Each structure stands twice: as structure tokens, then as C-alpha cells.
Amino acid sequence: MSQDETPSPPEKVKKAPPKKGKKGAEAAAPAPVTVELLRAVPLFRAIDEALLTRLCERVSLLSRERGERLHEGPPVADDVSPVFVVLEGDVAVERAAGPDATAPLETMNYLRPGEAWVQKLFADEHTRTLRLTAMVPMRALQLTYGDINALLKRNAPFRDDFSAAIRDVTERQVTHFDNEFQKDIAKFFVEQRLTFAGRVKVKRMDICIECDGCYDACRTRHGTDRLGSSEVKFGLTEIPANCHNCGVPECLDKCKFGHLSRHPETNEIIIDHNCVGCTACAKGCSFGSIRMHTLAELDLAKYFPNRSPDAKGKNIAQKCDNCSDFGDQACVTACPTGALFQVDGSRLFDYWQQFAVHTAPGQAATASPERHPVAWRWFFAIFTALNALLLTWECFGRLLFPELTFGTLFHAWGLTAQPLDPVAPFRAGDWFSHGLGYVGGAFLLATQLYRLGRRFAPRYGSMQFWMETHVWFGVLGGLYGFFHTAFVFSGVVSTMAFLTMVAALVTGFVGRYILYLVPRSGAGTQLELKDLERRMAALDREMEQLFESPRAGMTAITHMRSVVAGAATAARGQAPLDGAARESLLRGLLAVAGEDQVVRKRIEALGAHLEAGGVRAGKAGEVLALMQEQVRLERSVKRHAFFGRLLKRYRTVHVIASNIMFGALLLHIVVSLAFAVGN
């Protein structure tokens, strides 16, 4: 997919099903409307009591559970068209338009409490169906446009209030849902029911290095994993399955023991330490953000000190409470790249660019709200460049132009006692190369300050800062270590120390900059899995139409898939790529490189048999192209999972290489000191 193409819908995990009930507007009988109810609605504040009394007979109060329809049907005459005023909860607005009667409904907008829905805002001559769906348990008032129009003419304050109620809906429509760059992201927010979230944690996979620091920090602080894995994805941006502190929580009233409540200061939904583990709240949460944990596996004294000895139950429910009793959020603080951050739900649209990073991945293109220490990055970059220039000049200058080096200058100034050796001005084992080795070793040891930073952030600097120091100290250590060799590689121990240092640096560079950029952020080439499935289904329908009969088309498609599966097996010598969990990474990489070529040849060989297989005259090339496209999409799905596993495992390669390097470095120092003492 090119950068100009529209981003696809998200991949999402299975959520709790909507509450049971009818899906039509008659899912629940309208409740009676009283003058007191209408007077409590800000929209009707300027209407006198006599008119409110008459209006009560014409207004209906509707209640809907999550997933139930508030309204569904084709547009009707304006005077009798319904008008809804939302009192509680959020409502998704969908529309089907155009000549294709099979086209699905498309998300157009949403309604928040205090806002009004009017048919005219969304219906035109091409509209076939309009649908309003409750995203959470909600209540709304229903009356007709004719009644609203009469009130607009008779009451100027009501006219102003009603205009304001629909102004927000209209502005949101123009700003987000009609905006070429934001519309798909806005639809994503509505379809994933994030518009009523009190807060949303966001993870950008284009800058995430899969270090699991966020999960480790959460478990260390709370004893359980409260963050959760990916809930939904949009491009390279993920929403973890983390409590959204919903404005209309479906979990809060499920607990029959009073163990769920709002924090008195932060208003966060919190779970009491005496939770009996009945699972009611976990079943009520439609985002899967509440998880059950076995008490026997937890350190109760450390993590649940307020739990009563008489508390019942063998399990306990846990969810993110935004670290309400701490000064920071453990998971966000622990992120070394700024990939994980949290935004206020009401300001989610202000961060829409964070969901468009698949078009331009990387921190430099779109800065994360958890900003990198830019000043320190420039300092390290300039400092490293100056060191590289000076060391290059001094080391090569000693071999080519010794009279122009700092060594000669320092001796002339009296800063050094010995002049440069005219025979060997730069050699392994002299005081200069030893000095470079000491400095390089100190820089390499300083890379381990990152481990301390993980313990003391953010008190002594952010994790982003400590990651920057880790990277640049490693680069500087490698730079000084290279010139420390004096370009001589003779001793076994010294050579081993140098090679292990190079291995640690290369694996760190690959893991930090290449491996997480290339497969994850191909600037739009990675399509979401749900979109791939839908596109492949569309390709199936296209191919079927190109054959003389649907049966012939399905036969060809089945044959194609068997050919692809056979080619995959032939390329790998065993199961296809998606079954590669037990294979070595090297074998998996070789399979990725060789499988496409085998599959492509098999597909091309099918072209000679298409005419005989029942394809319409002149359409063989088109069918072949569609087959190749479908194969490409299917391979992308499997590669996505494979590279995810590869990246997850690769982190350990750098850690192991670094440990071996420090062992070899220590051995090299011991041998060098022993040699110096012996001579």
C-alpha cells in the first residue's frame, strides 16, 4: 500500500459481546417524561413550565444498552423525522449511501451527552439507511423535527441552545470525519468506542523496541500485569487492553460486594484489596481490561497490605488504576523510547497524528508526546563526531604526518615527557593506545548506567535520556576501542575482545534502529490483518466473476491455494511460515527469503492452465495478477507474525553479545596487566 492510500481498519481482539436485547428502536419501551426531567436538561432550560407540560406528551425517554439500536431506517419526511437529544452515554452514527444496495454502513460521526441528532445533518438524496447505535448504556430524549421546528420559532433562547447542541456535531463532522487525513482515524475511534474513554494509553510500534520494560515495571510495582497486551491496532499504533476509566463504566455496578469504587482524588475506578474474585466486573468490562489472578501466586503482604485476613475468595480482580497512589505511571516512565504514552480521552482527536505514523514512521517524523531529550541527543552527536575527527586525525596522522599531530604539539608545550617514537609513532601497547583503551573501556562500562536508570527513573532522568546515553556511550566505546588496537590484530585474547565488542555494537545497532524500523514501519506497506482478510475476500469475488461459472472460479481459487501451500512447504521443507514457532530464527529468515520465489514460480506456471480451466477469453492475465496479489497479501499476514516473534527474540541476542563482550574485555585487561608486570 502506498503512502497515499487510505489506512485500513484496525486489527482487534475479541471483545465482550453486546448486551442481550433487541437491536431495533423498540428494544426498550419509552419511559414517561416529566416536567422535572425536561427542566433538568440544559437544552430546555429557557422553556416555560406550561410549554414543558405540553411537550412532555410529545417527548419519549429512551434507554439502550451497549450495542442496541437507538434508531435504524431510511430517511423520512422532515416534519416527522426523529430528533434525539443524548442525556447519558455515547452514540455511534452510521450511514449507507450510493447505488450499491449491498454496501455496508459507514461510520459518520458520534453523539455525546448534551448533543442532538437531526436527520438533515447526515441524509441526502443518496442516503439509503441511517443507524444510531449505543456504544455504552445510554439515555436519550426523542421528539420530531416538526416539534423542534415549532420550538425554534417560538423561543429564541431555545433556538440558541439547540444550535449550540448541533454545532459541536457539525464541527466534528467537518473537522474530523470529512477531513481527508483524519477521517479513517476518526472512524477508528468511534468503531473501537474510545470516544467516551476517560483516558487512553497509546503505544507506537514504529519506535517501540519490544523491551517489555513497561510490563516489567507494572508487575514490579503492583505484583500483577495491569497494562494488558494489544487491544486494537491502527497501522503501527496500538491501544493496549488497559482500563479506559470509562465515563459510563459497565464494571462499576457489577460488584455486589462494594469492592469497586472511584478514587476520591483522581476519580479513577479502583478495586479494593478485599476483592473476593467473583469475576462479575471482569465479565462486565467490554474492553477486557480487568483480569483475574490467583491469590496463592501473589505476595499479599507486599502488594495487598490492606487485605483483611478474613477476606474470602481464592482469586482477586486487578485493573490499571493509573498508579493513583504514586507520583508517576510505572509503564510510561519505564519506556525508553517514548513509544508508550497516555492521553486524556476528551483530547484523543488532538493526537490523531500519532495514529498516522505508518505514513512517516520514526521519532523524527512525528514526535511522541513523551518527548526525547533532543538537547542531549545533539550534544552526544556533536561530541561523538568531534571525537571521531580528532581520533582519526591523531592516529592516522601519527603514521603519515607525525609532526602535525597533538602528540608532537604536547611535547613541544612540555605537557609530555617523551617525544613521538620516530620509528613507530603509533603502535599497540604504547602509552597512547593504552590510554585510548582505558577511555574506551570506561565508555563501555558506562553503558550499564542504563540498568541503573531503569531503577531510578524518573527521579534521576527519564528513561529516554538513559537510553540515549546507553546508545552513545556504546558508540564512543567502540570508537575508542577501534583506535586502541592500533590496527594490529595478533593476540588471541585482544582479537577476541575486539570482535565481541563489534558484535555487541552491531547487534545493538541492528536491534535499536534497523530491526524495528524495516519490518514494522515500511511507511504504509504493512496492512492491518483485518484489512488483509477483507481484501482477500474481495479478490475471491473478483476472480469468481472472471470465470465462466462461479464453480469454476472457486475450483481455481482452491487450486491456487493448494499450490501456494505446496510451494511454501517445498521452500521450507516442512510447515508453512505461520507454524514456525519451533524453528530456529536462521531457518525462518532463510525461508522468508526463499519462499516468495518458489511461490511466484508456481503461480506463473498456473497461467498456462487458466484458459483450459474455464476463465473467460482474454481474462487469463487479469486472473493471474489477482492470484499473485492474493498470495502477496497472505504472505504479508504470515510475515507480520514471524517478524514480531523475530524482534521479540532478537533483543536477547544483543544482551548475550554484550555479556560476552564484558567477559572478553575483562580477560583482555587481566592478560595485558599480567604482561605489563612480567616485563
XYZ file of C-alpha atoms in Angstrom:
679
model
C 0.000 0.000 0.000
C 1.453 3.379 -0.917
C 1.557 6.320 1.414
C -1.282 7.977 -0.462
C -3.656 5.106 0.099
C -6.230 5.202 2.853
C -5.158 3.376 6.021
C -7.093 0.265 6.713
C -9.439 -0.581 9.588
C -7.838 -1.927 12.719
C -6.960 -5.400 13.764
C -8.715 -6.065 17.017
C -9.019 -8.751 19.583
C -12.314 -10.257 20.586
C -14.254 -8.047 22.957
C -17.131 -8.815 25.211
C -20.336 -9.203 23.185
C -23.016 -6.525 23.341
C -25.637 -6.922 25.968
C -28.547 -9.085 25.055
C -31.638 -7.371 23.777
C -33.404 -6.352 20.615
C -31.485 -4.224 18.177
C -34.311 -2.053 16.905
C -35.534 1.244 18.229
C -38.170 -0.632 20.201
C -35.580 -2.521 22.256
C -36.940 -0.918 25.411
C -40.299 0.749 25.930
C -40.098 4.555 26.283
C -40.229 5.755 29.870
C -42.616 8.538 30.863
C -41.281 12.081 30.592
C -41.934 14.580 33.382
C -41.554 18.326 33.609
C -38.824 17.837 36.213
C -36.856 15.658 33.803
C -37.060 18.193 30.985
C -36.215 21.090 33.287
C -33.002 19.262 34.291
C -31.890 19.134 30.628
C -29.859 22.290 29.773
C -31.349 22.379 26.273
C -34.848 23.036 27.663
C -33.833 25.454 30.428
C -35.406 28.502 28.712
C -38.852 26.952 28.072
C -41.652 27.909 30.451
C -43.428 25.299 32.537
C -46.701 25.434 30.583
C -44.923 24.608 27.357
C -42.842 21.933 29.073
C -46.058 20.320 30.298
C -47.401 20.166 26.761
C -44.022 18.954 25.467
C -43.965 16.017 27.903
C -46.792 14.428 25.905
C -44.725 14.551 22.694
C -41.286 13.550 24.014
C -40.114 9.981 24.677
C -37.331 8.915 27.029
C -35.379 6.002 25.536
C -32.817 3.791 27.277
C -30.460 1.487 25.386
C -27.812 -0.965 26.446
C -24.479 -1.271 24.671
C -24.934 -2.452 21.085
C -28.671 -1.750 20.920
C -30.113 0.484 18.223
C -31.476 3.878 19.070
C -32.705 4.313 15.502
C -32.409 2.483 12.174
C -34.162 3.006 8.876
C -34.318 5.026 5.669
C -34.744 8.812 5.727
C -38.319 10.004 6.232
C -40.147 13.270 5.663
C -38.538 16.144 7.528
C -41.511 17.057 9.745
C -41.856 13.523 11.142
C -38.144 12.674 11.166
C -36.855 11.883 14.684
C -34.634 14.204 16.683
C -32.589 12.726 19.538
C -31.056 14.606 22.444
C -28.457 12.464 24.241
C -28.635 12.595 28.039
C -26.109 9.910 29.002
C -23.640 7.771 27.082
C -22.249 7.945 23.542
C -23.997 7.001 20.300
C -22.377 5.945 17.008
C -23.852 7.386 13.794
C -23.700 5.252 10.629
C -24.987 5.739 7.106
C -25.326 3.656 3.937
C -25.437 5.614 0.678
C -24.966 5.120 -3.047
C -26.483 2.864 -5.692
C -24.994 -0.388 -4.350
C -27.665 -1.957 -2.158
C -25.123 -4.357 -0.614
C -22.700 -1.640 0.509
C -22.144 -1.729 4.285
C -22.975 1.108 6.624
C -20.162 3.582 7.172
C -19.371 5.341 10.434
C -20.100 9.040 10.020
C -19.916 10.616 13.492
C -20.889 10.109 17.115
C -23.016 11.897 19.699
C -22.046 12.846 23.230
C -24.236 13.862 26.181
C -25.915 17.209 25.533
C -25.659 16.876 21.740
C -28.557 16.470 19.324
C -29.038 14.334 16.207
C -31.041 15.685 13.292
C -31.647 13.664 10.149
C -30.792 16.622 7.896
C -27.208 16.614 9.115
C -26.487 13.200 7.595
C -29.133 12.432 4.948
C -29.023 13.423 1.282
C -30.615 12.132 -1.908
C -28.226 9.158 -1.975
C -28.813 8.008 1.635
C -30.466 4.593 1.926
C -30.161 3.878 5.651
C -29.326 5.752 8.851
C -28.453 3.961 12.075
C -27.731 5.085 15.630
C -26.133 2.546 17.980
C -25.457 2.849 21.703
C -21.746 2.467 22.418
C -22.419 2.259 26.162
C -25.579 2.131 28.258
C -27.266 5.411 27.358
C -30.433 7.500 27.597
C -31.864 9.961 25.095
C -34.945 12.069 24.512
C -36.801 11.583 21.226
C -39.129 14.072 19.554
C -39.929 15.015 15.968
C -38.333 17.678 13.832
C -41.759 19.284 13.498
C -41.917 19.798 17.253
C -38.357 21.121 17.325
C -39.120 23.496 14.466
C -42.135 24.875 16.355
C -39.998 25.472 19.451
C -37.310 27.149 17.361
C -39.837 29.644 16.036
C -41.409 30.444 19.426
C -38.401 30.588 21.737
C -35.194 32.463 20.840
C -33.114 31.158 23.822
C -34.064 27.580 22.889
C -33.031 28.320 19.302
C -29.596 29.413 20.537
C -29.218 26.386 22.806
C -30.336 23.936 20.121
C -27.972 25.499 17.586
C -25.145 25.012 20.074
C -26.200 21.365 20.611
C -25.819 20.556 16.931
C -22.890 22.902 16.329
C -20.443 20.565 18.052
C -21.682 17.647 15.961
C -21.352 19.644 12.742
C -17.900 20.983 13.585
C -16.700 17.489 14.483
C -18.074 16.213 11.186
C -16.210 18.843 9.175
C -13.007 18.808 11.221
C -12.515 15.076 11.631
C -14.916 12.872 9.663
C -14.838 14.887 6.421
C -11.125 15.620 6.717
C -9.128 13.641 4.151
C -6.303 12.923 6.586
C -8.294 12.291 9.762
C -11.498 10.575 8.660
C -10.257 6.990 8.909
C -8.692 7.669 12.292
C -11.908 9.317 13.489
C -13.924 6.279 12.360
C -11.456 4.068 14.205
C -12.042 5.984 17.435
C -15.806 5.533 17.117
C -15.761 1.905 15.994
C -13.493 0.994 18.908
C -15.691 3.002 21.311
C -12.840 5.209 22.530
C -14.802 8.459 22.402
C -16.170 8.061 25.938
C -12.856 6.935 27.456
C -11.582 8.910 30.412
C -8.023 8.101 29.336
C -6.304 6.051 26.663
C -2.835 4.543 26.679
C -1.246 4.526 23.231
C 1.754 2.529 22.020
C 3.604 3.446 18.837
C 5.182 0.339 17.359
C 7.328 2.341 14.930
C 9.550 3.424 17.827
C 8.882 0.575 20.290
C 11.870 -1.748 20.762
C 9.873 -4.542 22.439
C 11.971 -4.322 25.603
C 8.953 -5.216 27.801
C 10.096 -2.551 30.247
C 6.525 -1.272 30.592
C 5.215 -4.702 31.585
C 8.124 -5.372 33.935
C 7.640 -2.004 35.660
C 3.921 -2.652 36.086
C 4.494 -6.083 37.633
C 7.255 -4.764 39.879
C 5.056 -2.002 41.261
C 1.748 -3.869 41.552
C 2.615 -7.567 41.584
C 0.320 -8.182 38.613
C 0.263 -7.221 34.958
C -2.267 -4.404 34.684
C -1.209 -2.984 31.322
C -2.503 -5.705 29.027
C -1.465 -6.643 25.505
C -2.729 -5.052 22.298
C -6.474 -4.411 22.281
C -6.750 -2.837 18.822
C -4.332 -1.547 16.202
C -4.416 1.183 13.607
C -1.453 0.947 11.283
C 1.609 0.974 13.535
C -0.239 2.376 16.547
C -1.672 0.125 19.244
C -4.159 0.644 22.044
C -3.220 -1.724 24.907
C -6.041 -3.568 26.690
C -5.846 -1.106 29.542
C -8.622 0.374 31.684
C -10.016 3.470 29.977
C -11.710 4.748 33.138
C -14.916 4.995 31.116
C -17.319 7.853 31.594
C -20.110 5.265 31.722
C -18.348 2.239 33.298
C -20.033 -1.118 32.823
C -17.963 -2.714 35.577
C -18.723 -0.406 38.483
C -22.261 -1.577 39.256
C -21.489 -5.264 38.691
C -19.705 -5.770 42.009
C -22.240 -6.872 44.631
C -19.713 -6.580 47.458
C -18.820 -2.903 47.106
C -15.207 -3.575 46.193
C -15.220 -1.291 43.131
C -15.306 2.460 43.675
C -13.993 5.795 42.471
C -10.753 7.142 43.916
C -11.654 10.236 45.992
C -8.892 12.366 44.432
C -8.186 11.023 40.935
C -11.713 9.709 40.176
C -10.096 6.519 38.913
C -12.038 3.267 39.211
C -10.150 1.207 41.803
C -10.531 -2.334 43.142
C -10.395 -2.894 46.884
C -7.784 -5.282 48.299
C -10.598 -7.368 49.799
C -11.959 -8.334 46.361
C -13.474 -11.844 46.536
C -12.690 -12.677 42.895
C -16.253 -13.307 41.755
C -15.342 -12.239 38.143
C -18.509 -10.113 37.742
C -16.566 -6.946 36.986
C -14.242 -8.738 34.555
C -17.222 -10.099 32.645
C -18.857 -6.671 32.636
C -15.844 -4.876 31.140
C -16.267 -4.945 27.376
C -12.617 -3.994 26.814
C -11.161 -6.977 28.689
C -9.208 -4.634 30.955
C -9.964 -6.462 34.219
C -8.083 -9.724 34.753
C -8.281 -12.323 37.494
C -5.207 -13.500 39.432
C -4.766 -16.382 41.853
C -4.034 -15.156 45.374
C -1.732 -18.086 46.114
C 0.680 -16.825 43.443
C 0.844 -13.240 44.785
C 2.848 -11.620 47.561
C -0.133 -10.352 49.559
C 1.915 -8.706 52.291
C 3.842 -6.617 49.767
C 1.248 -5.767 47.153
C -2.062 -6.038 49.059
C -1.218 -4.869 52.585
C -4.776 -3.668 53.235
C -6.367 -7.048 52.569
C -8.235 -8.360 55.587
C -7.255 -11.800 56.933
C -10.951 -12.645 56.843
C -11.362 -11.734 53.163
C -12.847 -14.585 51.139
C -12.036 -15.910 47.709
C -9.103 -17.589 46.012
C -8.729 -15.001 43.239
C -8.562 -11.233 43.006
C -9.545 -8.883 40.186
C -6.930 -6.393 39.026
C -7.011 -3.477 36.602
C -4.988 -0.367 35.887
C -5.811 2.426 38.318
C -3.349 4.816 36.661
C -0.937 4.364 39.588
C -3.239 6.624 41.604
C -1.221 6.317 44.818
C 2.122 7.007 43.126
C 3.759 10.055 41.616
C 4.106 8.606 38.119
C 2.768 5.890 35.834
C 5.177 2.960 36.047
C 4.662 1.723 32.489
C 5.038 5.145 30.839
C 8.066 6.040 32.967
C 9.811 2.779 32.029
C 9.506 3.268 28.259
C 12.987 4.147 26.920
C 11.829 5.480 23.534
C 8.625 7.388 24.285
C 6.603 4.758 22.438
C 4.065 4.410 25.281
C 2.116 7.411 26.473
C -1.299 8.325 27.797
C -3.770 10.940 26.593
C -6.990 12.267 28.022
C -9.966 10.687 26.297
C -11.637 14.023 25.586
C -8.475 15.155 23.749
C -7.930 11.990 21.740
C -8.595 13.772 18.442
C -5.794 16.220 19.239
C -3.356 13.308 18.906
C -4.609 11.970 15.571
C -1.130 12.270 14.037
C 0.099 9.624 16.484
C -2.220 7.206 14.636
C -0.866 8.151 11.199
C 2.781 7.248 11.805
C 2.594 4.389 9.287
C 2.829 7.099 6.594
C 6.042 8.518 8.094
C 7.417 6.288 10.876
C 10.045 7.317 13.365
C 10.507 9.813 16.182
C 11.924 12.432 13.826
C 8.841 12.441 11.583
C 6.195 12.539 14.327
C 7.374 13.302 17.842
C 5.821 11.277 20.630
C 4.176 13.241 23.454
C 6.804 11.578 25.652
C 9.467 13.690 24.004
C 13.063 12.579 23.570
C 15.827 14.619 25.228
C 16.645 16.432 21.992
C 19.293 18.709 23.508
C 21.208 15.747 24.910
C 20.919 13.936 21.589
C 22.539 16.877 19.786
C 25.212 17.087 22.462
C 26.094 13.413 22.129
C 26.020 13.554 18.334
C 28.345 16.573 18.175
C 30.591 15.213 20.927
C 30.894 11.849 19.148
C 31.600 13.495 15.789
C 34.363 15.654 17.314
C 35.913 12.619 18.999
C 35.829 10.698 15.734
C 37.518 13.533 13.817
C 40.211 14.111 16.428
C 40.999 10.420 16.885
C 41.130 9.838 13.130
C 43.497 12.751 12.635
C 45.736 11.843 15.570
C 46.001 8.105 14.854
C 46.434 8.274 11.097
C 48.472 11.492 11.453
C 50.995 9.718 13.659
C 51.533 7.227 10.838
C 51.612 9.777 7.993
C 52.338 13.269 9.371
C 53.728 12.842 12.926
C 54.997 16.426 13.075
C 51.409 17.720 12.711
C 49.857 15.648 15.484
C 48.824 16.597 19.001
C 51.496 14.253 20.368
C 54.242 16.414 18.847
C 52.457 19.609 19.897
C 52.004 18.476 23.503
C 55.700 17.544 23.739
C 56.657 20.947 22.398
C 54.490 22.579 25.067
C 56.064 20.436 27.756
C 52.921 18.532 28.545
C 54.506 15.140 27.764
C 57.977 13.967 28.718
C 58.644 11.709 25.741
C 58.501 12.746 22.071
C 56.886 10.522 19.491
C 58.909 7.479 18.540
C 60.169 8.283 15.039
C 60.249 4.575 14.149
C 56.793 3.609 15.481
C 54.851 6.745 16.430
C 51.621 4.770 16.834
C 51.762 1.149 17.899
C 49.797 -1.298 20.019
C 50.946 -1.289 23.628
C 52.335 2.242 23.843
C 51.009 4.766 26.364
C 48.751 6.428 23.777
C 46.980 3.256 22.632
C 46.663 2.117 26.259
C 45.058 5.464 27.097
C 42.566 5.013 24.298
C 41.774 1.566 25.660
C 41.135 2.899 29.155
C 38.813 5.604 27.853
C 37.004 3.158 25.564
C 36.598 0.637 28.381
C 35.197 3.362 30.636
C 32.622 4.304 27.976
C 31.602 0.669 27.538
C 31.170 0.256 31.288
C 29.126 3.456 31.317
C 26.589 1.825 29.008
C 25.473 -0.171 32.037
C 24.193 3.015 33.655
C 21.065 2.220 31.642
C 20.347 -0.556 34.139
C 20.512 1.925 36.997
C 18.334 4.335 35.061
C 15.606 1.709 34.867
C 15.568 1.626 38.661
C 15.783 5.325 39.423
C 13.831 6.983 36.596
C 12.236 9.480 36.551
C 13.861 10.786 39.734
C 17.309 10.934 38.092
C 16.373 11.489 34.456
C 13.846 9.968 32.082
C 14.285 6.540 30.551
C 14.538 8.216 27.157
C 17.624 10.059 28.442
C 19.169 6.876 29.839
C 18.556 5.071 26.552
C 20.300 7.896 24.678
C 23.301 7.692 26.991
C 23.388 3.908 26.592
C 23.483 4.183 22.809
C 26.037 6.985 22.592
C 28.355 5.584 25.262
C 28.363 2.350 23.288
C 29.258 4.208 20.084
C 32.046 6.142 21.829
C 33.368 2.970 23.457
C 33.505 1.233 20.108
C 35.228 4.242 18.537
C 37.985 4.373 21.158
C 38.265 0.589 21.183
C 38.858 0.547 17.438
C 41.762 3.035 17.590
C 43.077 1.321 20.730
C 44.020 -1.668 18.549
C 46.473 0.491 16.538
C 45.218 -1.604 13.607
C 47.054 -4.672 14.883
C 45.126 -7.927 15.435
C 47.644 -10.547 16.508
C 46.913 -11.680 20.061
C 44.120 -14.205 20.515
C 42.647 -12.558 23.624
C 42.843 -8.995 22.289
C 41.361 -10.027 18.951
C 38.544 -11.871 20.698
C 37.829 -8.812 22.847
C 37.669 -6.600 19.758
C 35.409 -8.969 17.821
C 32.990 -9.395 20.723
C 32.861 -5.604 21.089
C 31.988 -5.273 17.403
C 29.329 -7.975 17.790
C 27.742 -6.154 20.730
C 27.727 -2.845 18.869
C 26.335 -4.311 15.666
C 23.586 -6.245 17.412
C 22.679 -3.148 19.405
C 22.554 -1.009 16.282
C 20.512 -3.577 14.380
C 18.097 -4.106 17.251
C 17.697 -0.407 18.045
C 17.456 1.130 14.590
C 17.093 -1.378 11.793
C 15.142 -4.370 13.020
C 12.308 -2.319 14.486
C 12.150 0.089 11.545
C 12.320 -2.152 8.491
C 9.652 -4.824 9.071
C 7.359 -2.707 11.247
C 7.335 0.652 9.527
C 7.508 0.228 5.796
C 5.692 3.580 5.520
C 2.344 2.033 4.779
C 3.349 -1.325 3.343
C 2.227 -3.238 6.429
C -1.541 -3.595 6.192
C -3.654 -4.481 9.174
C -4.646 -8.112 9.350
C -8.378 -7.420 9.304
C -7.992 -5.339 6.184
C -5.980 -8.107 4.543
C -8.749 -10.590 5.202
C -11.343 -8.263 3.704
C -9.204 -7.517 0.647
C -8.557 -11.206 0.078
C -12.289 -11.900 0.228
C -12.831 -9.142 -2.336
C -10.176 -10.725 -4.563
C -12.004 -14.037 -4.298
C -15.200 -12.392 -5.540
C -13.356 -10.652 -8.382
C -11.761 -13.875 -9.550
C -15.031 -15.771 -9.414
C -16.632 -13.220 -11.750
C -13.903 -13.697 -14.346
C -14.681 -17.364 -14.865
C -17.437 -18.879 -16.948
C -19.140 -20.130 -13.792
C -18.752 -19.494 -10.039
C -17.942 -23.146 -9.541
C -15.032 -22.941 -11.983
C -13.796 -19.827 -10.184
C -13.915 -21.474 -6.768
C -12.112 -24.512 -8.163
C -9.328 -22.286 -9.493
C -9.041 -20.429 -6.184
C -8.853 -23.694 -4.245
C -6.225 -24.983 -6.660
C -4.225 -21.779 -6.277
C -4.194 -22.060 -2.502
C -3.083 -25.665 -2.630
C -0.278 -24.637 -4.974
C 0.771 -21.868 -2.587
C 0.709 -24.207 0.400
C 2.716 -26.781 -1.529
C 5.224 -24.146 -2.581
C 5.598 -22.948 0.987
C 6.232 -26.477 2.169
C 8.709 -27.050 -0.629
C 10.555 -23.824 0.209
C 10.784 -24.635 3.888
C 10.993 -28.385 3.728
C 8.239 -28.529 6.351
C 5.252 -26.489 7.704
C 4.362 -23.062 6.288
C 5.681 -19.874 7.850
C 2.887 -19.442 10.366
C 3.833 -22.716 12.002
C 7.426 -21.669 12.568
C 7.280 -21.237 16.334
C 9.697 -24.098 16.988
C 12.088 -23.333 14.160
C 15.388 -21.573 14.582
C 15.478 -17.907 13.640
C 18.092 -18.556 10.958
C 15.914 -21.141 9.271
C 12.958 -18.799 9.473
C 14.923 -15.994 7.828
C 16.089 -18.275 5.027
C 12.504 -19.362 4.475
C 11.344 -15.741 4.239
C 13.999 -15.088 1.608
C 13.315 -18.188 -0.469
C 9.610 -18.834 -0.153
C 8.404 -15.947 -2.304
C 10.496 -17.042 -5.250
C 9.147 -20.590 -5.144
C 5.552 -19.403 -4.754
C 5.884 -16.892 -7.595
C 7.128 -19.563 -9.978
C 4.258 -21.875 -9.045
C 1.705 -19.104 -9.636
C 3.231 -18.215 -13.003
C 3.015 -21.854 -14.007
C -0.740 -21.722 -13.393
C -1.159 -19.182 -16.194
C -0.860 -21.842 -18.893
C -3.793 -23.758 -17.417
C -6.187 -20.875 -16.830
C -7.760 -20.875 -20.308
C -8.482 -24.568 -20.067
C -9.773 -24.089 -16.521
C -12.813 -22.064 -17.605
C -11.610 -18.463 -17.414
C -13.257 -16.081 -19.852
C -11.424 -15.227 -23.050
C -8.729 -12.576 -22.591
C -9.022 -12.607 -18.817
C -6.196 -15.042 -18.019
C -3.692 -12.250 -17.346
C -6.108 -10.470 -15.020
C -6.839 -13.642 -13.065
C -3.120 -14.351 -12.764
C -2.481 -10.826 -11.437
C -5.257 -11.235 -8.869
C -3.840 -14.568 -7.781
C -0.410 -13.049 -7.306
C -1.902 -10.171 -5.319
C -3.750 -12.570 -3.057
C -0.611 -14.600 -2.494
C 1.285 -11.437 -1.626
C -1.335 -10.461 0.939
C -1.381 -13.899 2.520
C 2.396 -13.891 2.798
C 2.250 -10.446 4.444
C -0.073 -11.793 7.129
C 2.297 -14.621 7.971
C 5.396 -12.454 7.826
C 3.824 -9.977 10.201
C 3.588 -12.646 12.886
C 7.036 -14.037 12.074
C 8.852 -10.717 12.290
C 7.040 -9.990 15.531
C 8.493 -13.192 17.006
C 11.880 -12.437 15.479
C 12.053 -8.982 17.020
C 10.921 -10.306 20.386
C 13.699 -12.883 20.420
C 16.345 -10.658 18.899
C 16.551 -8.461 21.985
C 18.282 -11.296 23.832
C 20.960 -11.520 21.119
C 22.280 -8.073 21.991
C 22.176 -8.806 25.714
C 24.107 -12.064 25.278
C 26.630 -10.391 22.944
C 27.170 -7.594 25.480
C 27.761 -10.043 28.336
C 30.282 -11.984 26.272
C 31.982 -8.697 25.350
C 32.424 -7.684 29.001
C 33.825 -11.104 29.809
C 36.319 -10.873 26.946
C 37.174 -7.279 27.905
C 37.922 -8.323 31.480
C 40.109 -11.170 30.265
C 41.924 -8.810 27.910
C 42.649 -6.384 30.771
C 43.929 -9.169 33.029
C 46.231 -10.544 30.321
C 47.527 -7.061 29.470
C 48.252 -6.255 33.114
C 49.976 -9.604 33.602
C 52.116 -8.937 30.530
C 52.996 -5.439 31.760
C 54.001 -6.722 35.222
C 56.056 -9.516 33.723
C 58.052 -7.065 31.661
